[in-house]
PDB file of C-alpha atoms in Angstrom:
ATOM      1  CA  MET J   1     -23.229  33.950 -22.633  1.00 50.00           C
ATOM      2  CA  ASP J   2     -22.945  31.669 -25.706  1.00 50.00           C
ATOM      3  CA  PHE J   3     -20.014  31.002 -28.023  1.00 48.00           C
ATOM      4  CA  ARG J   4     -20.971  33.627 -30.590  1.00 51.00           C
ATOM      5  CA  THR J   5     -21.136  36.264 -27.856  1.00 61.00           C
ATOM      6  CA  ALA J   6     -17.683  35.201 -26.694  1.00 63.00           C
ATOM      7  CA  CYS J   7     -16.332  35.511 -30.253  1.00 67.00           C
ATOM      8  CA  GLU J   8     -17.853  38.965 -30.638  1.00 75.00           C
ATOM      9  CA  GLU J   9     -16.151  40.089 -27.429  1.00 76.00           C
ATOM     10  CA  VAL J  10     -12.823  38.776 -28.691  1.00 75.00           C
ATOM     11  CA  GLN J  11     -13.286  40.822 -31.863  1.00 77.00           C
ATOM     12  CA  VAL J  12     -14.106  43.934 -29.797  1.00 78.00           C
ATOM     13  CA  LEU J  13     -10.876  43.474 -27.814  1.00 78.00           C
ATOM     14  CA  ARG J  14      -8.877  43.196 -31.025  1.00 78.00           C
ATOM     15  CA  ASN J  15     -10.275  46.507 -32.287  1.00 79.00           C
ATOM     16  CA  ALA J  16     -10.042  48.353 -28.961  1.00 77.00           C
ATOM     17  CA  GLY J  17      -6.643  49.892 -29.497  1.00 75.00           C
ATOM     18  CA  GLU J  18      -3.444  49.753 -27.472  1.00 76.00           C
ATOM     19  CA  GLU J  19      -4.974  50.179 -23.999  1.00 78.00           C
ATOM     20  CA  VAL J  20      -7.917  48.154 -22.736  1.00 76.00           C
ATOM     21  CA  THR J  21      -9.462  48.201 -19.250  1.00 78.00           C
ATOM     22  CA  LEU J  22     -11.005  44.906 -18.170  1.00 77.00           C
ATOM     23  CA  THR J  23     -13.154  44.212 -15.128  1.00 78.00           C
ATOM     24  CA  VAL J  24     -12.829  40.573 -13.978  1.00 74.00           C
ATOM     25  CA  SER J  25     -15.385  38.962 -11.689  1.00 70.00           C
ATOM     26  CA  PHE J  26     -14.929  35.615  -9.905  1.00 63.00           C
ATOM     27  CA  LEU J  27     -17.371  32.834 -10.771  1.00 59.00           C
ATOM     28  CA  LYS J  28     -17.671  29.967  -8.303  1.00 59.00           C
ATOM     29  CA  ARG J  29     -18.912  27.595 -10.999  1.00 57.00           C
ATOM     30  CA  ALA J  30     -17.276  27.528 -14.398  1.00 52.00           C
ATOM     31  CA  PRO J  31     -19.763  28.680 -17.091  1.00 48.00           C
ATOM     32  CA  ALA J  32     -20.609  26.354 -19.945  1.00 49.00           C
ATOM     33  CA  PHE J  33     -18.434  28.094 -22.527  1.00 45.00           C
ATOM     34  CA  LEU J  34     -15.308  27.101 -20.570  1.00 49.00           C
ATOM     35  CA  LYS J  35     -16.016  23.376 -20.899  1.00 50.00           C
ATOM     36  CA  LEU J  36     -14.222  21.133 -23.369  1.00 47.00           C
ATOM     37  CA  PRO J  37     -15.991  18.952 -25.954  1.00 47.00           C
ATOM     38  CA  LEU J  38     -16.928  15.314 -25.278  1.00 45.00           C
ATOM     39  CA  ASN J  39     -15.387  12.673 -27.501  1.00 44.00           C
ATOM     40  CA  GLU J  40     -17.965   9.858 -27.615  1.00 42.00           C
ATOM     41  CA  ASP J  41     -15.741   7.556 -29.672  1.00 42.00           C
ATOM     42  CA  CYS J  42     -12.563   7.992 -27.673  1.00 40.00           C
ATOM     43  CA  ALA J  43     -11.243   4.864 -25.986  1.00 40.00           C
ATOM     44  CA  CYS J  44      -9.688   6.428 -22.939  1.00 40.00           C
ATOM     45  CA  ALA J  45      -9.210   3.362 -20.778  1.00 40.00           C
ATOM     46  CA  PRO J  46      -6.274   1.013 -21.329  1.00 43.00           C
ATOM     47  CA  SER J  47      -7.045  -2.306 -22.967  1.00 41.00           C
ATOM     48  CA  ASP J  48      -5.980  -4.296 -19.903  1.00 47.00           C
ATOM     49  CA  GLN J  49      -5.765  -3.882 -16.159  1.00 48.00           C
ATOM     50  CA  SER J  50      -2.010  -3.507 -15.995  1.00 52.00           C
ATOM     51  CA  SER J  51      -0.378  -0.387 -14.654  1.00 56.00           C
ATOM     52  CA  GLY J  52       0.246   2.316 -17.218  1.00 55.00           C
ATOM     53  CA  THR J  53      -0.995   5.480 -18.797  1.00 46.00           C
ATOM     54  CA  SER J  54      -3.563   6.387 -21.401  1.00 42.00           C
ATOM     55  CA  SER J  55      -3.811   9.373 -23.683  1.00 38.00           C
ATOM     56  CA  PRO J  56      -4.401  12.636 -21.816  1.00 39.00           C
ATOM     57  CA  LEU J  57      -6.304  13.966 -24.829  1.00 36.00           C
ATOM     58  CA  CYS J  58      -9.473  12.428 -23.490  1.00 39.00           C
ATOM     59  CA  ASP J  59      -9.206  13.999 -20.058  1.00 40.00           C
ATOM     60  CA  SER J  60     -11.938  16.542 -20.470  1.00 38.00           C
ATOM     61  CA  GLY J  61     -14.199  17.058 -17.475  1.00 39.00           C
ATOM     62  CA  LEU J  62     -17.555  18.310 -18.782  1.00 40.00           C
ATOM     63  CA  HIS J  63     -17.880  17.895 -22.534  1.00 40.00           C
ATOM     64  CA  LEU J  64     -19.933  18.331 -25.669  1.00 39.00           C
ATOM     65  CA  ASN J  65     -20.035  15.823 -28.475  1.00 41.00           C
ATOM     66  CA  TYR J  66     -17.768  16.115 -31.536  1.00 39.00           C
ATOM     67  CA  HIS J  67     -16.052  13.714 -33.910  1.00 43.00           C
ATOM     68  CA  PRO J  68     -12.416  12.846 -32.981  1.00 45.00           C
ATOM     69  CA  ASN J  69     -11.274  12.564 -36.599  1.00 47.00           C
ATOM     70  CA  ASN J  70     -11.952  16.216 -37.233  1.00 45.00           C
ATOM     71  CA  THR J  71      -8.508  17.790 -36.860  1.00 44.00           C
ATOM     72  CA  ASP J  72      -9.595  21.261 -37.956  1.00 44.00           C
ATOM     73  CA  THR J  73      -9.212  24.037 -35.446  1.00 43.00           C
ATOM     74  CA  LEU J  74     -12.432  24.432 -33.522  1.00 43.00           C
ATOM     75  CA  SER J  75     -13.902  27.864 -34.044  1.00 44.00           C
ATOM     76  CA  CYS J  76     -16.961  29.441 -32.519  1.00 45.00           C
ATOM     77  CA  SER J  77     -18.991  28.793 -35.636  1.00 46.00           C
ATOM     78  CA  SER J  78     -18.052  25.097 -35.603  1.00 46.00           C
ATOM     79  CA  TRP J  79     -19.647  24.393 -32.238  1.00 49.00           C
ATOM     80  CA  PRO J  80     -22.935  22.461 -32.435  1.00 51.00           C
ATOM     81  CA  THR J  81     -26.000  24.495 -31.581  1.00 55.00           C
ATOM     82  CA  SER J  82     -28.545  21.692 -31.277  1.00 58.00           C
ATOM     83  CA  PRO J  83     -30.978  22.390 -28.411  1.00 60.00           C
ATOM     84  CA  GLY J  84     -30.820  18.681 -27.503  1.00 58.00           C
ATOM     85  CA  LEU J  85     -27.171  18.865 -26.441  1.00 60.00           C
ATOM     86  CA  ARG J  86     -26.411  18.284 -22.795  1.00 63.00           C
ATOM     87  CA  TRP J  87     -23.216  18.514 -20.781  1.00 63.00           C
ATOM     88  CA  GLU J  88     -21.860  15.321 -19.279  1.00 65.00           C
ATOM     89  CA  LYS J  89     -19.247  14.568 -16.655  1.00 68.00           C
ATOM     90  CA  ARG J  90     -16.811  11.956 -17.927  1.00 72.00           C
ATOM     91  CA  TRP J  91     -13.759  10.625 -16.108  1.00 73.00           C
ATOM     92  CA  CYS J  92     -10.779   9.358 -18.002  1.00 75.00           C
ATOM     93  CA  ASP J  93      -7.824   7.294 -16.732  1.00 72.00           C
ATOM     94  CA  LEU J  94      -4.469   8.988 -17.131  1.00 77.00           C
ATOM     95  CA  ARG J  95      -2.741   6.312 -15.055  1.00 82.00           C
ATOM     96  CA  LEU J  96      -4.154   3.006 -13.870  1.00 86.00           C
ATOM     97  CA  ILE J  97      -2.590   1.387 -10.789  1.00 91.00           C
ATOM     98  CA  PRO J  98      -4.021  -1.956  -9.598  1.00 93.00           C
ATOM     99  CA  LEU J  99      -4.169  -1.894  -5.804  1.00 95.00           C
ATOM    100  CA  LEU J 100      -3.609  -5.613  -5.214  1.00 95.00           C
ATOM    101  CA  HIS J 101      -0.149  -5.911  -3.616  1.00 95.00           C
ATOM    102  CA  SER J 102       0.514  -2.222  -4.240  1.00 96.00           C
ATOM    103  CA  ARG J 103       1.986   0.031  -1.561  1.00 97.00           C
ATOM    104  CA  PHE J 104       1.736   3.695  -0.650  1.00 97.00           C
ATOM    105  CA  SER J 105       3.857   6.073   1.384  1.00 96.00           C
ATOM    106  CA  GLN J 106       3.969   9.609   2.675  1.00 96.00           C
ATOM    107  CA  TYR J 107       7.715   9.380   3.201  1.00 96.00           C
ATOM    108  CA  VAL J 108      10.473  10.412   0.845  1.00 94.00           C
ATOM    109  CA  PRO J 109      11.798   7.035  -0.410  1.00 93.00           C
ATOM    110  CA  GLY J 110      14.489   5.566   1.818  1.00 92.00           C
ATOM    111  CA  THR J 111      14.189   8.240   4.512  1.00 93.00           C
ATOM    112  CA  ASP J 112      12.170   9.133   7.596  1.00 93.00           C
ATOM    113  CA  LEU J 113      11.131  12.495   6.084  1.00 94.00           C
ATOM    114  CA  SER J 114       7.376  12.752   5.691  1.00 95.00           C
ATOM    115  CA  ARG J 115       5.825  14.792   2.897  1.00 94.00           C
ATOM    116  CA  GLN J 116       3.270  17.317   4.078  1.00 93.00           C
ATOM    117  CA  ASN J 117      -0.234  16.355   2.938  1.00 95.00           C
ATOM    118  CA  ALA J 118       1.167  14.286   0.069  1.00 96.00           C
ATOM    119  CA  PHE J 119       1.754  10.648  -0.801  1.00 97.00           C
ATOM    120  CA  GLN J 120       2.440   8.294  -3.686  1.00 96.00           C
ATOM    121  CA  VAL J 121       1.136   4.868  -4.686  1.00 96.00           C
ATOM    122  CA  ILE J 122       3.440   2.238  -6.212  1.00 96.00           C
ATOM    123  CA  ALA J 123       2.036  -0.772  -8.064  1.00 95.00           C
ATOM    124  CA  VAL J 124       3.465  -4.247  -7.666  1.00 93.00           C
ATOM    125  CA  ASP J 125       5.232  -3.867 -11.039  1.00 92.00           C
ATOM    126  CA  GLY J 126       6.893  -0.628  -9.908  1.00 91.00           C
ATOM    127  CA  VAL J 127       4.704   1.876 -11.749  1.00 91.00           C
ATOM    128  CA  CYS J 128       4.276   4.954  -9.542  1.00 93.00           C
ATOM    129  CA  SER J 129       1.400   7.403  -9.323  1.00 92.00           C
ATOM    130  CA  GLY J 130       3.749  10.311  -8.793  1.00 92.00           C
ATOM    131  CA  ILE J 131       3.363  12.659  -5.850  1.00 94.00           C
ATOM    132  CA  ILE J 132      -0.315  13.240  -5.029  1.00 95.00           C
ATOM    133  CA  GLN J 133      -0.705  16.530  -3.172  1.00 95.00           C
ATOM    134  CA  CYS J 134      -3.796  16.998  -1.009  1.00 95.00           C
ATOM    135  CA  LEU J 135      -5.297  20.291   0.078  1.00 94.00           C
ATOM    136  CA  SER J 136      -5.270  19.460   3.786  1.00 94.00           C
ATOM    137  CA  ALA J 137      -4.012  16.919   6.286  1.00 93.00           C
ATOM    138  CA  GLU J 138      -7.579  15.633   6.716  1.00 95.00           C
ATOM    139  CA  ASP J 139      -7.954  15.013   2.975  1.00 95.00           C
ATOM    140  CA  CYS J 140      -4.616  13.216   2.902  1.00 95.00           C
ATOM    141  CA  ILE J 141      -5.535  10.914   5.787  1.00 95.00           C
ATOM    142  CA  ASP J 142      -8.925  10.176   4.201  1.00 96.00           C
ATOM    143  CA  TRP J 143      -7.244   9.197   0.934  1.00 96.00           C
ATOM    144  CA  LEU J 144      -4.618   7.055   2.672  1.00 96.00           C
ATOM    145  CA  GLN J 145      -7.227   5.271   4.763  1.00 96.00           C
ATOM    146  CA  ALA J 146      -9.431   4.637   1.731  1.00 96.00           C
ATOM    147  CA  ILE J 147      -6.505   3.239  -0.268  1.00 96.00           C
ATOM    148  CA  ALA J 148      -5.348   1.121   2.690  1.00 96.00           C
ATOM    149  CA  THR J 149      -8.857  -0.296   3.136  1.00 96.00           C
ATOM    150  CA  ASN J 150      -9.098  -1.262  -0.528  1.00 96.00           C
ATOM    151  CA  ILE J 151      -5.653  -2.870  -0.507  1.00 96.00           C
ATOM    152  CA  SER J 152      -6.549  -4.786   2.664  1.00 96.00           C
ATOM    153  CA  ASN J 153      -9.829  -6.058   1.207  1.00 96.00           C
ATOM    154  CA  LEU J 154      -8.123  -7.176  -2.009  1.00 96.00           C
ATOM    155  CA  THR J 155      -5.375  -8.902  -0.039  1.00 96.00           C
ATOM    156  CA  LYS J 156      -7.851 -10.764   2.173  1.00 96.00           C
ATOM    157  CA  HIS J 157      -9.746 -11.951  -0.890  1.00 96.00           C
ATOM    158  CA  ASN J 158      -6.507 -13.088  -2.508  1.00 96.00           C
ATOM    159  CA  ILE J 159      -5.413 -14.916   0.662  1.00 96.00           C
ATOM    160  CA  LYS J 160      -8.675 -16.864   0.686  1.00 95.00           C
ATOM    161  CA  LYS J 161      -8.055 -18.042  -2.876  1.00 94.00           C
ATOM    162  CA  ILE J 162      -4.435 -18.982  -2.193  1.00 94.00           C
ATOM    163  CA  ASN J 163      -5.287 -20.864   1.026  1.00 95.00           C
ATOM    164  CA  ARG J 164      -7.428 -23.303  -0.965  1.00 93.00           C
ATOM    165  CA  ASN J 165      -4.186 -24.807  -2.256  1.00 89.00           C
ATOM    166  CA  PHE J 166      -2.467 -25.080   1.143  1.00 91.00           C
ATOM    167  CA  PRO J 167      -3.087 -27.573   3.973  1.00 92.00           C
ATOM    168  CA  VAL J 168      -4.597 -26.425   7.253  1.00 91.00           C
ATOM    169  CA  ASN J 169      -1.223 -26.099   8.977  1.00 90.00           C
ATOM    170  CA  GLN J 170       0.167 -23.954   6.123  1.00 93.00           C
ATOM    171  CA  GLN J 171      -2.564 -21.325   5.872  1.00 95.00           C
ATOM    172  CA  ILE J 172      -1.660 -17.681   5.229  1.00 97.00           C
ATOM    173  CA  VAL J 173      -2.675 -15.331   8.040  1.00 96.00           C
ATOM    174  CA  TYR J 174      -1.133 -12.085   6.805  1.00 97.00           C
ATOM    175  CA  MET J 175       0.528 -10.513   3.772  1.00 97.00           C
ATOM    176  CA  GLY J 176       1.531  -6.884   3.321  1.00 97.00           C
ATOM    177  CA  TRP J 177       4.175  -4.252   2.654  1.00 97.00           C
ATOM    178  CA  CYS J 178       6.243  -2.412   5.221  1.00 97.00           C
ATOM    179  CA  GLU J 179       9.566  -0.578   5.287  1.00 96.00           C
ATOM    180  CA  ALA J 180      12.586  -2.306   6.833  1.00 96.00           C
ATOM    181  CA  ARG J 181      15.209  -0.139   8.530  1.00 94.00           C
ATOM    182  CA  GLU J 182      18.721  -0.948   7.384  1.00 89.00           C
ATOM    183  CA  GLN J 183      21.012  -2.109  10.157  1.00 80.00           C
ATOM    184  CA  ASP J 184      24.044  -0.456   8.564  1.00 75.00           C
ATOM    185  CA  PRO J 185      23.843   3.287   9.415  1.00 60.00           C
ATOM    186  CA  LEU J 186      26.212   4.087   6.535  1.00 62.00           C
ATOM    187  CA  GLN J 187      23.679   2.977   3.940  1.00 66.00           C
ATOM    188  CA  ASP J 188      22.416   5.726   1.614  1.00 72.00           C
ATOM    189  CA  ARG J 189      18.875   4.477   2.089  1.00 82.00           C
ATOM    190  CA  ALA J 190      17.809   4.076   5.703  1.00 91.00           C
ATOM    191  CA  TYR J 191      14.635   2.196   4.705  1.00 94.00           C
ATOM    192  CA  SER J 192      13.749  -0.232   1.943  1.00 94.00           C
ATOM    193  CA  PRO J 193      10.398  -1.803   0.960  1.00 96.00           C
ATOM    194  CA  THR J 194       9.843  -5.274   2.400  1.00 97.00           C
ATOM    195  CA  PHE J 195       6.955  -7.680   1.942  1.00 98.00           C
ATOM    196  CA  LEU J 196       6.048  -9.678   5.057  1.00 98.00           C
ATOM    197  CA  ALA J 197       3.893 -12.787   5.204  1.00 98.00           C
ATOM    198  CA  LEU J 198       2.722 -15.000   8.060  1.00 97.00           C
ATOM    199  CA  ARG J 199       2.025 -18.516   6.852  1.00 96.00           C
ATOM    200  CA  GLY J 200       1.793 -21.648   8.984  1.00 93.00           C
ATOM    201  CA  SER J 201       4.676 -21.742  11.441  1.00 93.00           C
ATOM    202  CA  CYS J 202       6.799 -19.101   9.709  1.00 96.00           C
ATOM    203  CA  LEU J 203       7.276 -15.389   9.215  1.00 97.00           C
ATOM    204  CA  TYR J 204       8.543 -14.747   5.671  1.00 98.00           C
ATOM    205  CA  LYS J 205      10.493 -11.682   4.573  1.00 97.00           C
ATOM    206  CA  PHE J 206      10.368 -11.080   0.807  1.00 97.00           C
ATOM    207  CA  LEU J 207      11.644  -8.462  -1.598  1.00 95.00           C
ATOM    208  CA  ALA J 208       8.446  -8.867  -3.646  1.00 95.00           C
ATOM    209  CA  PRO J 209       5.071 -10.550  -3.068  1.00 96.00           C
ATOM    210  CA  PRO J 210       5.113 -14.348  -3.606  1.00 95.00           C
ATOM    211  CA  VAL J 211       3.002 -15.361  -6.599  1.00 91.00           C
ATOM    212  CA  THR J 212       3.796 -19.038  -7.120  1.00 91.00           C
ATOM    213  CA  THR J 213       4.433 -21.915  -4.702  1.00 89.00           C
ATOM    214  CA  TRP J 214       8.086 -21.789  -5.737  1.00 93.00           C
ATOM    215  CA  ASP J 215       8.297 -18.150  -4.603  1.00 95.00           C
ATOM    216  CA  TRP J 216       7.631 -19.233  -1.005  1.00 95.00           C
ATOM    217  CA  THR J 217      10.871 -21.203  -1.047  1.00 94.00           C
ATOM    218  CA  ARG J 218      12.881 -18.147  -2.091  1.00 94.00           C
ATOM    219  CA  ALA J 219      12.154 -15.824   0.823  1.00 96.00           C
ATOM    220  CA  GLU J 220      14.979 -13.506   1.839  1.00 95.00           C
ATOM    221  CA  LYS J 221      14.570 -14.646   5.464  1.00 94.00           C
ATOM    222  CA  THR J 222      12.334 -17.072   7.324  1.00 95.00           C
ATOM    223  CA  PHE J 223      11.612 -17.241  11.076  1.00 95.00           C
ATOM    224  CA  SER J 224       9.549 -19.615  13.229  1.00 93.00           C
ATOM    225  CA  VAL J 225       6.755 -17.564  14.794  1.00 93.00           C
ATOM    226  CA  TYR J 226       7.024 -19.352  18.163  1.00 87.00           C
ATOM    227  CA  GLU J 227      10.743 -18.545  18.392  1.00 88.00           C
ATOM    228  CA  ILE J 228      10.598 -14.798  17.728  1.00 93.00           C
ATOM    229  CA  MET J 229       9.299 -11.871  19.702  1.00 94.00           C
ATOM    230  CA  CYS J 230       7.373  -8.939  18.247  1.00 95.00           C
ATOM    231  CA  LYS J 231       7.253  -5.589  20.014  1.00 96.00           C
ATOM    232  CA  ILE J 232       5.079  -2.600  19.076  1.00 97.00           C
ATOM    233  CA  LEU J 233       7.182   0.485  19.726  1.00 96.00           C
ATOM    234  CA  LYS J 234       6.056   3.452  21.785  1.00 95.00           C
ATOM    235  CA  ASP J 235       6.986   6.985  20.732  1.00 94.00           C
ATOM    236  CA  SER J 236       9.869   6.962  23.207  1.00 95.00           C
ATOM    237  CA  ASP J 237      11.290   3.812  21.577  1.00 95.00           C
ATOM    238  CA  LEU J 238      11.350   5.135  18.011  1.00 95.00           C
ATOM    239  CA  LEU J 239      14.766   5.530  16.383  1.00 93.00           C
ATOM    240  CA  ASP J 240      13.822   8.386  14.032  1.00 93.00           C
ATOM    241  CA  GLN J 241      10.861  10.447  12.803  1.00 94.00           C
ATOM    242  CA  ARG J 242       8.925   7.499  11.424  1.00 96.00           C
ATOM    243  CA  LYS J 243       5.843   6.557  13.392  1.00 94.00           C
ATOM    244  CA  HIS J 244       3.981   3.228  13.581  1.00 96.00           C
ATOM    245  CA  CYS J 245       7.019   0.985  14.006  1.00 97.00           C
ATOM    246  CA  PHE J 246       7.623  -2.481  15.435  1.00 98.00           C
ATOM    247  CA  THR J 247      10.576  -4.796  15.952  1.00 97.00           C
ATOM    248  CA  VAL J 248      11.031  -8.519  15.508  1.00 96.00           C
ATOM    249  CA  GLN J 249      13.712 -10.254  17.569  1.00 94.00           C
ATOM    250  CA  SER J 250      14.818 -13.648  16.282  1.00 88.00           C
ATOM    251  CA  GLU J 251      16.063 -16.615  18.298  1.00 82.00           C
ATOM    252  CA  SER J 252      19.630 -15.677  17.320  1.00 82.00           C
ATOM    253  CA  GLY J 253      19.253 -12.227  18.855  1.00 82.00           C
ATOM    254  CA  GLU J 254      18.888 -10.402  15.528  1.00 85.00           C
ATOM    255  CA  ASP J 255      16.665  -7.324  15.758  1.00 91.00           C
ATOM    256  CA  LEU J 256      14.631  -6.297  12.721  1.00 95.00           C
ATOM    257  CA  TYR J 257      13.049  -2.836  12.688  1.00 97.00           C
ATOM    258  CA  PHE J 258       9.953  -2.186  10.546  1.00 97.00           C
ATOM    259  CA  SER J 259       7.741   0.788   9.776  1.00 97.00           C
ATOM    260  CA  VAL J 260       4.189   0.914   8.404  1.00 97.00           C
ATOM    261  CA  GLU J 261       2.199   3.897   7.190  1.00 97.00           C
ATOM    262  CA  LEU J 262      -0.926   4.003   9.344  1.00 96.00           C
ATOM    263  CA  ASP J 263      -1.940   3.141  12.879  1.00 95.00           C
ATOM    264  CA  SER J 264      -4.534   0.768  11.420  1.00 95.00           C
ATOM    265  CA  ASP J 265      -1.746  -1.051   9.544  1.00 96.00           C
ATOM    266  CA  LEU J 266       0.142  -1.499  12.800  1.00 96.00           C
ATOM    267  CA  ALA J 267      -2.947  -2.832  14.582  1.00 96.00           C
ATOM    268  CA  GLN J 268      -3.622  -5.249  11.722  1.00 96.00           C
ATOM    269  CA  TRP J 269      -0.068  -6.594  11.894  1.00 97.00           C
ATOM    270  CA  GLU J 270      -0.228  -7.036  15.682  1.00 97.00           C
ATOM    271  CA  ARG J 271      -3.504  -8.986  15.472  1.00 96.00           C
ATOM    272  CA  ALA J 272      -2.151 -11.165  12.673  1.00 97.00           C
ATOM    273  CA  PHE J 273       1.078 -11.968  14.536  1.00 97.00           C
ATOM    274  CA  GLN J 274      -0.821 -12.912  17.698  1.00 95.00           C
ATOM    275  CA  THR J 275      -3.184 -15.101  15.668  1.00 95.00           C
ATOM    276  CA  ALA J 276      -0.339 -16.859  13.825  1.00 95.00           C
ATOM    277  CA  THR J 277       1.529 -17.505  17.099  1.00 92.00           C
ATOM    278  CA  PHE J 278      -1.569 -18.828  18.853  1.00 91.00           C
ATOM    279  CA  LEU J 279      -2.452 -21.182  15.985  1.00 91.00           C
ATOM    280  CA  GLU J 280       1.069 -22.597  15.824  1.00 88.00           C
ATOM    281  CA  VAL J 281       1.390 -23.056  19.610  1.00 83.00           C
ATOM    282  CA  GLU J 282      -1.983 -24.777  19.659  1.00 85.00           C
ATOM    283  CA  ARG J 283      -0.825 -27.070  16.859  1.00 86.00           C
ATOM    284  CA  ILE J 284       2.600 -28.140  18.174  1.00 79.00           C
ATOM    285  CA  GLN J 285       1.620 -28.284  21.894  1.00 78.00           C
ATOM    286  CA  CYS J 286       5.227 -28.865  23.040  1.00 79.00           C
ATOM    287  CA  LYS J 287       8.784 -28.164  21.900  1.00 80.00           C
ATOM    288  CA  THR J 288      12.114 -29.540  23.136  1.00 81.00           C
ATOM    289  CA  TYR J 289      15.381 -27.595  22.991  1.00 79.00           C
ATOM    290  CA  ALA J 290      18.973 -28.611  23.737  1.00 83.00           C
ATOM    291  CA  CYS J 291      20.691 -26.525  26.408  1.00 82.00           C
ATOM    292  CA  VAL J 292      23.678 -26.550  28.752  1.00 84.00           C
ATOM    293  CA  LEU J 293      23.368 -26.481  32.543  1.00 80.00           C
ATOM    294  CA  GLU J 294      26.578 -26.393  34.617  1.00 78.00           C
ATOM    295  CA  SER J 295      28.589 -27.807  31.699  1.00 81.00           C
ATOM    296  CA  HIS J 296      26.146 -30.687  31.242  1.00 79.00           C
ATOM    297  CA  LEU J 297      24.134 -31.211  28.068  1.00 86.00           C
ATOM    298  CA  MET J 298      20.485 -30.965  29.009  1.00 83.00           C
ATOM    299  CA  GLY J 299      17.110 -30.974  27.324  1.00 84.00           C
ATOM    300  CA  LEU J 300      14.353 -28.454  27.995  1.00 82.00           C
ATOM    301  CA  THR J 301      10.811 -29.335  26.990  1.00 82.00           C
ATOM    302  CA  ILE J 302       8.209 -26.614  26.897  1.00 80.00           C
ATOM    303  CA  ASP J 303       4.777 -28.205  27.065  1.00 80.00           C
ATOM    304  CA  PHE J 304       1.935 -25.744  26.743  1.00 74.00           C
ATOM    305  CA  SER J 305      -0.419 -28.096  28.570  1.00 76.00           C
ATOM    306  CA  THR J 306       1.734 -29.373  31.460  1.00 78.00           C
ATOM    307  CA  GLY J 307       4.567 -26.883  31.847  1.00 79.00           C
ATOM    308  CA  PHE J 308       8.399 -27.032  31.632  1.00 82.00           C
ATOM    309  CA  ILE J 309      10.550 -30.150  31.984  1.00 81.00           C
ATOM    310  CA  CYS J 310      14.360 -30.197  32.213  1.00 83.00           C
ATOM    311  CA  PHE J 311      16.177 -33.533  31.823  1.00 81.00           C
ATOM    312  CA  ASP J 312      19.673 -34.912  31.369  1.00 80.00           C
ATOM    313  CA  GLY J 313      20.577 -35.109  27.707  1.00 76.00           C
ATOM    314  CA  ALA J 314      22.314 -38.507  28.056  1.00 77.00           C
ATOM    315  CA  THR J 315      20.205 -40.386  30.618  1.00 78.00           C
ATOM    316  CA  LYS J 316      16.885 -38.610  29.969  1.00 78.00           C
ATOM    317  CA  VAL J 317      16.457 -38.421  33.728  1.00 77.00           C
ATOM    318  CA  MET J 318      14.473 -35.431  34.841  1.00 78.00           C
ATOM    319  CA  CYS J 319      16.784 -33.238  36.896  1.00 73.00           C
ATOM    320  CA  SER J 320      14.244 -30.938  38.486  1.00 56.00           C
ATOM    321  CA  SER J 321      10.610 -30.873  39.352  1.00 46.00           C
ATOM    322  CA  GLN J 322       8.069 -30.054  36.690  1.00 43.00           C
ATOM    323  CA  LEU J 323       7.120 -26.420  36.638  1.00 43.00           C
ATOM    324  CA  GLN J 324       3.493 -25.471  36.151  1.00 42.00           C
TER     325      GLN J 324
END
């Protein structure tokens, strides 16, 4: 069927009277006359790589060629009939979200309620993709894994560039988003986005990814990796419906509860934390802490090569045998 045939059928329907009986058949592939025209001169993509939107007028699937300045209503007789025309598939950006330092989530923001087969992507500048609904759970997981892989690769590449400016003992091992569970149960939002980084001897907790050297000095919280304990939670340890969670216990006894989106994200964090701890322990070799034993001020040295040594804080005399 061509365009003139379609126009003739429209005219027949107009002259058919008050009652018309139509027989509709399903076509698996859309015929050519349902396609929209291709705009060769349309600049669909944004001029830069920042998050944002472009004109939806160029979003056209399979197209023919026509001039964009022609604002006349397209009629059947105005369609080109050149035998050399061919249909082309052309994608157009309606919203562009850079994946570097972006985050994604299946959960309703601030809650432990998971959307069914749906997710959203949020850029580092806050621009959101909106809710992306998938046809099946398998499609949703495939999309999430693909996005996570791209974000991970971009982050690793960025870490390599940043580490060129840091000394060996201040290298970045990990950077990434997670959701921190609020300790106050009366909060309206049970979870809030948190950016974690492992660099040198410290675990950094940020509200946003650090960009400059000055940003590293403005972390919300900082912990020494050899003085905290990380625990990957089993299903029986979870506090709500969120999966893939872990806790960090500081030297002061403070417990921080975090959630990530995928099992692969959790495994990546666990490997990074173990690597950061190992590198720092290997670097410092030993650490001495002040303590109290039977009302006496003592010193406890933890030497990762020779063992533990306890000594009197005033006389420096070792009060017990060295433990291997």
